[in-house]
Short mmCIF file of C-alpha atoms and ligand atoms in Angstrom, two decimals:
data_model
loop_
_atom_site.label_atom_id
_atom_site.label_comp_id
_atom_site.label_asym_id
_atom_site.label_seq_id
_atom_site.Cartn_x
_atom_site.Cartn_y
_atom_site.Cartn_z
CA MET A 1 38.50 -75.59 -9.58
CA PHE A 2 40.46 -74.74 -12.68
CA SER A 3 40.34 -71.79 -15.01
CA ARG A 4 40.97 -72.38 -18.72
CA LEU A 5 43.09 -69.25 -18.62
CA ALA A 6 45.39 -70.40 -15.84
CA ARG A 7 49.11 -70.35 -16.55
CA PRO A 8 50.27 -74.01 -16.64
CA ALA A 9 51.25 -75.06 -13.16
CA ALA A 10 54.46 -76.77 -14.24
CA SER A 11 56.11 -73.72 -15.78
CA GLY A 12 57.63 -72.92 -12.37
CA LEU A 13 59.72 -76.03 -12.81
CA LEU A 14 61.64 -74.40 -15.64
CA ARG A 15 62.27 -71.37 -13.51
CA GLY A 16 64.03 -72.89 -10.54
CA PHE A 17 62.66 -76.35 -9.81
CA SER A 18 60.02 -75.08 -7.40
CA THR A 19 57.98 -78.28 -7.34
CA SER A 20 57.94 -80.24 -4.11
CA ALA A 21 56.95 -83.48 -5.85
CA GLN A 22 59.53 -86.25 -6.19
CA LYS A 23 58.10 -88.78 -8.61
CA ASN A 24 59.56 -91.55 -10.69
CA ALA A 25 58.61 -91.14 -14.31
CA ASN A 26 60.29 -93.06 -17.14
CA VAL A 27 60.64 -90.73 -20.12
CA ALA A 28 62.04 -91.60 -23.57
CA VAL A 29 63.23 -89.07 -26.16
CA LEU A 30 63.38 -90.33 -29.77
CA GLY A 31 65.67 -88.13 -31.86
CA ALA A 32 67.61 -87.29 -28.70
CA ALA A 33 70.88 -86.39 -30.44
CA GLY A 34 69.35 -83.67 -32.62
CA GLY A 35 69.08 -79.90 -32.40
CA ILE A 36 65.97 -80.14 -30.20
CA GLY A 37 66.72 -83.55 -28.71
CA GLN A 38 69.91 -82.53 -26.91
CA PRO A 39 68.72 -79.38 -25.08
CA LEU A 40 65.34 -81.04 -24.41
CA SER A 41 67.12 -84.00 -22.83
CA LEU A 42 69.21 -81.60 -20.74
CA LEU A 43 66.06 -79.90 -19.40
CA LEU A 44 64.43 -83.27 -18.69
CA LYS A 45 67.59 -84.50 -16.92
CA ASN A 46 67.24 -81.50 -14.60
CA SER A 47 63.74 -82.49 -13.49
CA PRO A 48 63.11 -84.16 -10.12
CA LEU A 49 59.99 -85.72 -11.66
CA ILE A 50 62.01 -88.08 -13.86
CA SER A 51 63.91 -91.13 -12.61
CA ASN A 52 64.80 -92.76 -15.95
CA LEU A 53 65.63 -90.86 -19.13
CA SER A 54 66.02 -93.06 -22.18
CA LEU A 55 67.70 -91.41 -25.19
CA TYR A 56 67.27 -92.92 -28.65
CA ASP A 57 68.57 -91.80 -32.04
CA ILE A 58 70.07 -93.33 -35.16
CA ALA A 59 73.40 -91.58 -34.41
CA HIS A 60 75.44 -90.07 -31.54
CA THR A 61 73.26 -91.15 -28.59
CA PRO A 62 76.04 -92.93 -26.65
CA GLY A 63 77.97 -89.65 -26.46
CA VAL A 64 74.94 -87.54 -25.56
CA ALA A 65 73.93 -90.04 -22.86
CA ALA A 66 77.45 -90.27 -21.40
CA ASP A 67 77.67 -86.48 -21.26
CA LEU A 68 74.26 -85.98 -19.60
CA SER A 69 74.79 -88.86 -17.19
CA HIS A 70 77.49 -86.87 -15.34
CA ILE A 71 74.98 -84.21 -14.25
CA GLU A 72 74.28 -84.41 -10.51
CA THR A 73 70.54 -85.01 -10.74
CA ARG A 74 68.70 -88.22 -10.00
CA ALA A 75 67.46 -89.26 -13.46
CA LYS A 76 69.36 -92.31 -14.73
CA VAL A 77 70.31 -91.70 -18.36
CA THR A 78 70.61 -94.49 -20.93
CA GLY A 79 71.59 -94.14 -24.58
CA TRP A 80 70.28 -96.33 -27.40
CA ILE A 81 71.31 -96.31 -31.04
CA GLY A 82 69.77 -97.85 -34.17
CA PRO A 83 66.49 -99.68 -34.81
CA GLU A 84 67.58 -102.93 -33.12
CA GLN A 85 67.88 -101.05 -29.80
CA LEU A 86 64.57 -99.20 -30.14
CA PRO A 87 62.46 -101.81 -28.27
CA GLU A 88 64.84 -101.64 -25.29
CA ALA A 89 64.82 -97.82 -25.44
CA LEU A 90 61.02 -97.87 -25.07
CA ARG A 91 60.77 -100.50 -22.35
CA GLY A 92 58.72 -99.13 -19.43
CA ALA A 93 58.36 -95.65 -20.97
CA GLN A 94 55.43 -93.69 -19.55
CA VAL A 95 56.05 -90.61 -21.69
CA VAL A 96 57.67 -90.66 -25.14
CA VAL A 97 58.72 -87.38 -26.78
CA ILE A 98 59.51 -87.49 -30.50
CA PRO A 99 61.58 -84.68 -32.05
CA ALA A 100 63.10 -87.10 -34.63
CA GLY A 101 62.88 -85.79 -38.18
CA VAL A 102 64.36 -83.25 -40.56
CA PRO A 103 63.89 -79.51 -39.98
CA ARG A 104 63.02 -76.82 -42.56
CA LYS A 105 65.45 -74.78 -44.62
CA PRO A 106 64.58 -71.26 -45.86
CA GLY A 107 61.84 -71.31 -48.50
CA MET A 108 60.30 -74.59 -47.29
CA THR A 109 56.90 -75.09 -45.68
CA ARG A 110 56.43 -77.60 -42.86
CA ASP A 111 54.45 -79.73 -45.31
CA ASP A 112 57.60 -79.99 -47.48
CA LEU A 113 59.00 -82.17 -44.65
CA PHE A 114 56.17 -84.69 -45.03
CA ASN A 115 57.96 -87.08 -47.42
CA THR A 116 60.86 -87.64 -45.02
CA ASN A 117 59.23 -87.21 -41.62
CA ALA A 118 56.00 -89.17 -42.20
CA SER A 119 57.85 -92.47 -42.39
CA ILE A 120 60.20 -91.58 -39.50
CA VAL A 121 57.18 -90.84 -37.27
CA ALA A 122 55.25 -93.88 -38.50
CA THR A 123 58.23 -96.17 -37.81
CA LEU A 124 58.85 -94.75 -34.34
CA THR A 125 55.20 -94.69 -33.28
CA GLU A 126 54.73 -98.24 -34.56
CA ALA A 127 57.49 -99.24 -32.11
CA CYS A 128 55.68 -97.29 -29.36
CA ALA A 129 52.41 -99.09 -30.18
CA LYS A 130 54.23 -102.42 -29.81
CA HIS A 131 56.52 -101.75 -26.86
CA CYS A 132 54.85 -99.05 -24.71
CA PRO A 133 51.21 -98.84 -25.91
CA GLU A 134 50.03 -97.06 -22.76
CA ALA A 135 52.63 -94.29 -22.85
CA MET A 136 51.76 -90.65 -23.44
CA ILE A 137 53.06 -89.86 -26.94
CA CYS A 138 54.22 -86.27 -27.54
CA ILE A 139 55.04 -85.53 -31.19
CA ILE A 140 57.26 -82.57 -32.01
CA ALA A 141 58.26 -83.71 -35.54
CA ASN A 142 56.71 -81.66 -38.34
CA PRO A 143 54.32 -81.36 -40.04
CA VAL A 144 52.44 -81.77 -36.74
CA ASN A 145 49.10 -81.29 -38.54
CA SER A 146 49.84 -84.60 -40.33
CA THR A 147 52.11 -86.47 -37.89
CA ILE A 148 49.38 -86.67 -35.22
CA PRO A 149 46.84 -88.28 -37.59
CA ILE A 150 49.66 -90.65 -38.68
CA THR A 151 50.37 -91.60 -35.06
CA SER A 152 46.67 -92.16 -34.34
CA GLU A 153 46.24 -94.40 -37.39
CA ILE A 154 49.33 -96.45 -36.47
CA PHE A 155 48.01 -96.97 -32.94
CA LYS A 156 44.59 -97.95 -34.38
CA LYS A 157 46.26 -100.51 -36.67
CA HIS A 158 47.81 -102.13 -33.62
CA GLY A 159 44.53 -102.06 -31.67
CA VAL A 160 45.96 -99.86 -28.87
CA TYR A 161 44.57 -96.42 -29.80
CA ASN A 162 43.72 -94.07 -26.95
CA PRO A 163 43.11 -90.51 -28.23
CA ASN A 164 43.63 -89.12 -24.73
CA ARG A 165 47.31 -90.08 -24.84
CA ILE A 166 48.47 -88.74 -28.22
CA PHE A 167 49.59 -85.10 -28.31
CA GLY A 168 50.90 -82.78 -31.02
CA VAL A 169 53.24 -80.41 -29.21
CA THR A 170 52.20 -76.87 -30.16
CA THR A 171 53.47 -75.31 -26.92
CA LEU A 172 56.06 -73.20 -28.76
CA ASP A 173 53.21 -71.19 -30.32
CA ILE A 174 51.89 -70.35 -26.85
CA VAL A 175 55.39 -69.56 -25.57
CA ARG A 176 55.92 -67.18 -28.52
CA ALA A 177 52.52 -65.52 -28.14
CA ASN A 178 53.20 -64.95 -24.44
CA THR A 179 56.63 -63.48 -25.19
CA PHE A 180 55.51 -61.17 -27.99
CA VAL A 181 52.49 -59.85 -26.07
CA ALA A 182 54.60 -59.29 -22.95
CA GLU A 183 57.12 -57.32 -25.04
CA LEU A 184 54.43 -55.16 -26.64
CA LYS A 185 52.65 -54.42 -23.36
CA ALA A 186 55.75 -54.26 -21.10
CA LEU A 187 54.47 -57.17 -18.97
CA ASP A 188 56.36 -59.92 -17.18
CA PRO A 189 56.18 -62.80 -19.73
CA ALA A 190 55.93 -65.30 -16.85
CA ARG A 191 52.52 -63.82 -16.01
CA VAL A 192 51.07 -63.81 -19.52
CA ASN A 193 48.99 -66.66 -20.94
CA ILE A 194 47.60 -66.68 -24.47
CA PRO A 195 45.78 -69.79 -25.71
CA VAL A 196 46.80 -70.69 -29.28
CA VAL A 197 44.38 -73.02 -31.06
CA GLY A 198 43.99 -74.74 -34.44
CA GLY A 199 47.13 -76.46 -35.74
CA HIS A 200 50.86 -75.86 -36.11
CA ALA A 201 51.52 -74.36 -39.56
CA GLY A 202 51.00 -70.86 -40.95
CA LYS A 203 47.35 -69.80 -40.95
CA THR A 204 46.33 -72.81 -38.86
CA ILE A 205 48.16 -71.23 -35.87
CA ILE A 206 45.43 -69.13 -34.23
CA PRO A 207 46.32 -67.04 -31.17
CA LEU A 208 43.28 -66.08 -29.07
CA ILE A 209 44.44 -62.66 -27.92
CA SER A 210 40.88 -61.86 -26.76
CA GLN A 211 41.34 -64.60 -24.11
CA SER A 212 44.68 -63.31 -22.87
CA THR A 213 45.54 -63.28 -19.18
CA PRO A 214 45.97 -60.50 -18.17
CA LYS A 215 43.47 -58.93 -20.57
CA VAL A 216 45.21 -56.93 -23.31
CA GLU A 217 43.83 -54.86 -26.17
CA PHE A 218 45.31 -53.77 -29.50
CA PRO A 219 44.03 -51.62 -32.37
CA GLN A 220 42.88 -53.93 -35.22
CA ASP A 221 45.95 -53.30 -37.43
CA HIS A 222 48.31 -54.06 -34.54
CA LEU A 223 46.29 -57.18 -33.68
CA GLU A 224 46.57 -58.41 -37.27
CA ALA A 225 50.33 -57.77 -37.38
CA LEU A 226 50.81 -59.55 -34.02
CA THR A 227 48.77 -62.54 -35.23
CA VAL A 228 50.87 -62.81 -38.41
CA ARG A 229 54.10 -62.56 -36.38
CA ILE A 230 52.99 -65.46 -34.15
CA GLN A 231 51.93 -67.49 -37.21
CA ASP A 232 55.26 -66.82 -38.97
CA ALA A 233 57.52 -67.05 -35.93
CA GLY A 234 58.91 -70.45 -36.95
CA THR A 235 59.80 -69.02 -40.36
CA GLU A 236 61.44 -66.03 -38.63
CA VAL A 237 63.84 -68.48 -36.92
CA VAL A 238 64.36 -70.57 -40.08
CA LYS A 239 65.35 -67.40 -41.98
CA ALA A 240 67.65 -66.19 -39.18
CA LYS A 241 69.40 -69.59 -39.01
CA ALA A 242 69.98 -69.28 -42.78
CA GLY A 243 70.04 -72.98 -43.68
CA ALA A 244 71.20 -74.32 -40.29
CA GLY A 245 67.74 -75.57 -39.30
CA SER A 246 64.75 -74.28 -37.35
CA ALA A 247 63.93 -73.46 -33.73
CA THR A 248 65.74 -75.83 -31.37
CA LEU A 249 66.39 -74.06 -28.04
CA SER A 250 62.98 -72.42 -27.68
CA MET A 251 61.42 -75.71 -28.82
CA ALA A 252 63.38 -77.61 -26.18
CA TYR A 253 62.03 -75.16 -23.56
CA ALA A 254 58.48 -75.56 -24.92
CA GLY A 255 58.76 -79.37 -25.13
CA ALA A 256 60.04 -79.56 -21.56
CA ARG A 257 57.22 -77.30 -20.38
CA PHE A 258 54.69 -79.63 -22.01
CA VAL A 259 56.27 -82.78 -20.56
CA PHE A 260 56.46 -81.24 -17.05
CA SER A 261 52.78 -80.28 -17.25
CA LEU A 262 51.89 -83.79 -18.35
CA LEU A 263 53.96 -85.35 -15.53
CA ASP A 264 52.43 -83.00 -12.96
CA ALA A 265 48.94 -84.03 -14.14
CA MET A 266 49.89 -87.74 -14.19
CA ASN A 267 51.11 -87.31 -10.61
CA GLY A 268 47.66 -86.08 -9.58
CA LYS A 269 48.15 -82.32 -9.63
CA GLU A 270 44.82 -80.61 -10.38
CA GLY A 271 44.09 -77.79 -12.79
CA VAL A 272 46.95 -78.44 -15.24
CA ILE A 273 46.04 -76.99 -18.63
CA GLU A 274 47.98 -76.99 -21.89
CA CYS A 275 46.96 -76.44 -25.51
CA SER A 276 47.81 -79.36 -27.80
CA PHE A 277 46.85 -80.65 -31.26
CA VAL A 278 44.74 -83.73 -30.52
CA ARG A 279 41.79 -85.79 -31.75
CA SER A 280 38.89 -83.42 -31.22
CA GLU A 281 35.16 -82.93 -31.52
CA GLU A 282 35.28 -79.19 -30.83
CA THR A 283 35.03 -78.15 -34.52
CA ASP A 284 34.22 -80.01 -37.74
CA CYS A 285 37.94 -80.80 -38.06
CA THR A 286 38.80 -84.22 -36.60
CA TYR A 287 42.02 -82.94 -35.01
CA PHE A 288 42.32 -79.49 -33.48
CA SER A 289 44.31 -77.77 -30.77
CA THR A 290 42.42 -76.22 -27.85
CA PRO A 291 43.17 -75.85 -24.12
CA LEU A 292 43.04 -79.28 -22.47
CA LEU A 293 42.66 -80.14 -18.82
CA LEU A 294 45.28 -82.84 -18.23
CA GLY A 295 44.95 -85.64 -15.70
CA LYS A 296 46.36 -89.01 -14.64
CA ASN A 297 45.29 -90.59 -17.92
CA GLY A 298 46.16 -87.80 -20.33
CA ILE A 299 43.34 -85.58 -21.57
CA GLU A 300 40.75 -85.33 -18.82
CA LYS A 301 38.58 -82.68 -20.47
CA ASN A 302 38.77 -80.71 -23.69
CA LEU A 303 38.04 -77.11 -22.65
CA GLY A 304 37.14 -76.10 -26.19
CA LEU A 305 37.49 -72.81 -28.00
CA GLY A 306 35.71 -70.58 -25.47
CA LYS A 307 34.26 -67.27 -26.64
CA LEU A 308 35.94 -66.01 -29.81
CA SER A 309 36.03 -62.47 -31.18
CA PRO A 310 34.67 -62.05 -34.75
CA PHE A 311 38.30 -61.71 -35.96
CA GLU A 312 39.25 -65.04 -34.31
CA GLU A 313 36.12 -66.75 -35.69
CA LYS A 314 37.26 -65.70 -39.16
CA LEU A 315 40.78 -67.08 -38.51
CA VAL A 316 39.32 -70.43 -37.41
CA ALA A 317 37.08 -70.61 -40.49
CA GLU A 318 40.05 -69.79 -42.78
CA ALA A 319 42.21 -72.55 -41.23
CA MET A 320 39.74 -75.39 -41.78
CA ASN A 321 40.53 -76.36 -45.39
CA GLU A 322 44.29 -76.51 -44.85
CA LEU A 323 43.89 -78.45 -41.61
CA LYS A 324 41.51 -80.97 -43.15
CA GLY A 325 43.88 -81.50 -46.10
CA SER A 326 46.90 -82.10 -43.82
CA ILE A 327 44.91 -84.51 -41.64
CA LYS A 328 43.69 -86.48 -44.67
CA LYS A 329 47.21 -86.65 -46.09
CA GLY A 330 48.52 -88.10 -42.82
CA GLU A 331 45.69 -90.63 -42.54
CA GLU A 332 46.13 -91.80 -46.14
CA PHE A 333 49.88 -92.20 -45.61
CA ALA A 334 49.40 -94.27 -42.45
CA LYS A 335 46.83 -96.53 -44.11
CA ASN A 336 49.38 -97.46 -46.81
CA PHE A 337 52.38 -97.64 -44.44
CA LYS A 338 53.98 -101.07 -44.13
P1 LIG B 1 67.76 -82.17 -36.26
O1 LIG B 1 68.04 -82.59 -37.65
O2 LIG B 1 68.72 -81.30 -35.56
O3 LIG B 1 67.56 -83.47 -35.34
C1 LIG B 1 66.73 -84.52 -35.72
C2 LIG B 1 67.27 -85.78 -35.09
O4 LIG B 1 66.41 -86.85 -35.48
C3 LIG B 1 68.69 -86.16 -35.56
O5 LIG B 1 69.52 -86.39 -34.43
C4 LIG B 1 68.49 -87.43 -36.36
O6 LIG B 1 69.57 -88.35 -36.27
C5 LIG B 1 67.24 -87.98 -35.70
N1 LIG B 1 66.54 -88.97 -36.51
C6 LIG B 1 66.30 -88.96 -37.85
N2 LIG B 1 65.67 -90.10 -38.21
C7 LIG B 1 65.48 -90.80 -37.08
C8 LIG B 1 64.88 -92.05 -36.80
N3 LIG B 1 64.35 -92.81 -37.76
N4 LIG B 1 64.89 -92.48 -35.53
C9 LIG B 1 65.42 -91.72 -34.54
N5 LIG B 1 66.00 -90.53 -34.74
C10 LIG B 1 66.03 -90.10 -36.00
O7 LIG B 1 66.29 -81.49 -36.26
P2 LIG B 1 65.61 -80.62 -35.10
O8 LIG B 1 65.96 -79.20 -35.29
O9 LIG B 1 65.85 -81.26 -33.80
O10 LIG B 1 64.05 -80.76 -35.51
C11 LIG B 1 63.40 -81.99 -35.40
C12 LIG B 1 61.96 -81.89 -35.87
O11 LIG B 1 61.21 -81.05 -34.99
C13 LIG B 1 61.78 -81.30 -37.26
O12 LIG B 1 60.82 -82.04 -37.97
C14 LIG B 1 61.26 -79.89 -36.99
O13 LIG B 1 60.49 -79.39 -38.05
C15 LIG B 1 60.42 -80.15 -35.77
N6 LIG B 1 60.09 -78.97 -34.96
C16 LIG B 1 58.84 -78.89 -34.45
C17 LIG B 1 58.48 -77.83 -33.64
C18 LIG B 1 57.10 -77.76 -33.04
O14 LIG B 1 56.70 -76.69 -32.57
N7 LIG B 1 56.35 -78.85 -32.97
C19 LIG B 1 59.41 -76.81 -33.37
C20 LIG B 1 60.68 -76.91 -33.91
C21 LIG B 1 61.01 -78.00 -34.73
C1 LIG B 2 58.55 -73.87 -35.38
O1 LIG B 2 57.40 -73.41 -35.26
O2 LIG B 2 59.57 -73.24 -35.03
C2 LIG B 2 58.72 -75.26 -35.92
O3 LIG B 2 57.53 -75.77 -36.40
C3 LIG B 2 59.83 -75.38 -36.90
C4 LIG B 2 59.56 -74.71 -38.20
O4 LIG B 2 59.76 -75.35 -39.24
O5 LIG B 2 59.17 -73.55 -38.22
#
């Protein structure tokens, strides 16, 4: 049996390759030469679960691929550059991870990235719909609250939509919540698990501290400050990088954690749970992040919100309008995308 509070099984993989499984997944990274793409590809190259790692970008992929290909692990690395090579980059892909897109600069919201990133994501996911329609699609590119509805609409247009295989990667919010709570309570962060639900922007990021494993408690003012820190953690990094982009290394870690969980589940491991922003019927928002039980075919069961504290219920209610607006904006864009 599984517990919705279990720490994802695959996280051990990032801490010393403890898995015994040797499987043969084909994984493609689109945007592989970027700030996230490069360290993410390095972590994926280190995994015994992956036999082929296909790296695509509009620049610099031959160099990144040549560099990674010298690492003494089994994954065969190929590099692809430019739109004419995209079909080949996607051939046989079972998991596609997409960090392609521009990052924020100080003073910007994630939604300010929409104008540039919406068409990048639509173009790349259209290629996925054509060339690897059955692959698990993991979108990192912001604004995630809009890029997942865009991806879904593109797959619908091509008649290959399967909502159980399209994921908005929100894992960094969980990673941050675990880290911050562990720091405040002097716990080992590897043993902390905090579900984070809703979406991936400001107030739509909703940590469920009341569902923490192990159980932790904070006075209300501390709880509110911790919640705001988790919601603003991306902005904290954007400010600290002072114009040089947003989170890349922690995002690479989080992206790899999500992909390893997905691969473990696809390989038949039971009880693998991750939060992700997906098509959902758990609230009156059509897309929402909640803990998901993953399986061979993607989402096996949506585990829902669970029991919320009154404070968390208020946070969910306050997120709805923004989430619905971002979803509608993505859907409208995709409908008009040619
Ligand atoms: P970056 O600018 O360093 O890298 C982006 C890469 O995408 C570049 O190599 C660029 O050449 C490539 N690219 C651009 N257009 C492309 C296209 N049409 N096809 C293929 N590749 C293309 O940016 P980054 O720091 O890696 O961030 C990437 C995205 O991830 C941003 O949108 C950022 O906001 C987002 N992000 C999301 C999360 C999350 O939690 N989901 C966390 C951090 C960053
Ligand atoms: C993050 O949470 O770090 C990312 O969404 C990047 C950003 O713009 O904050």
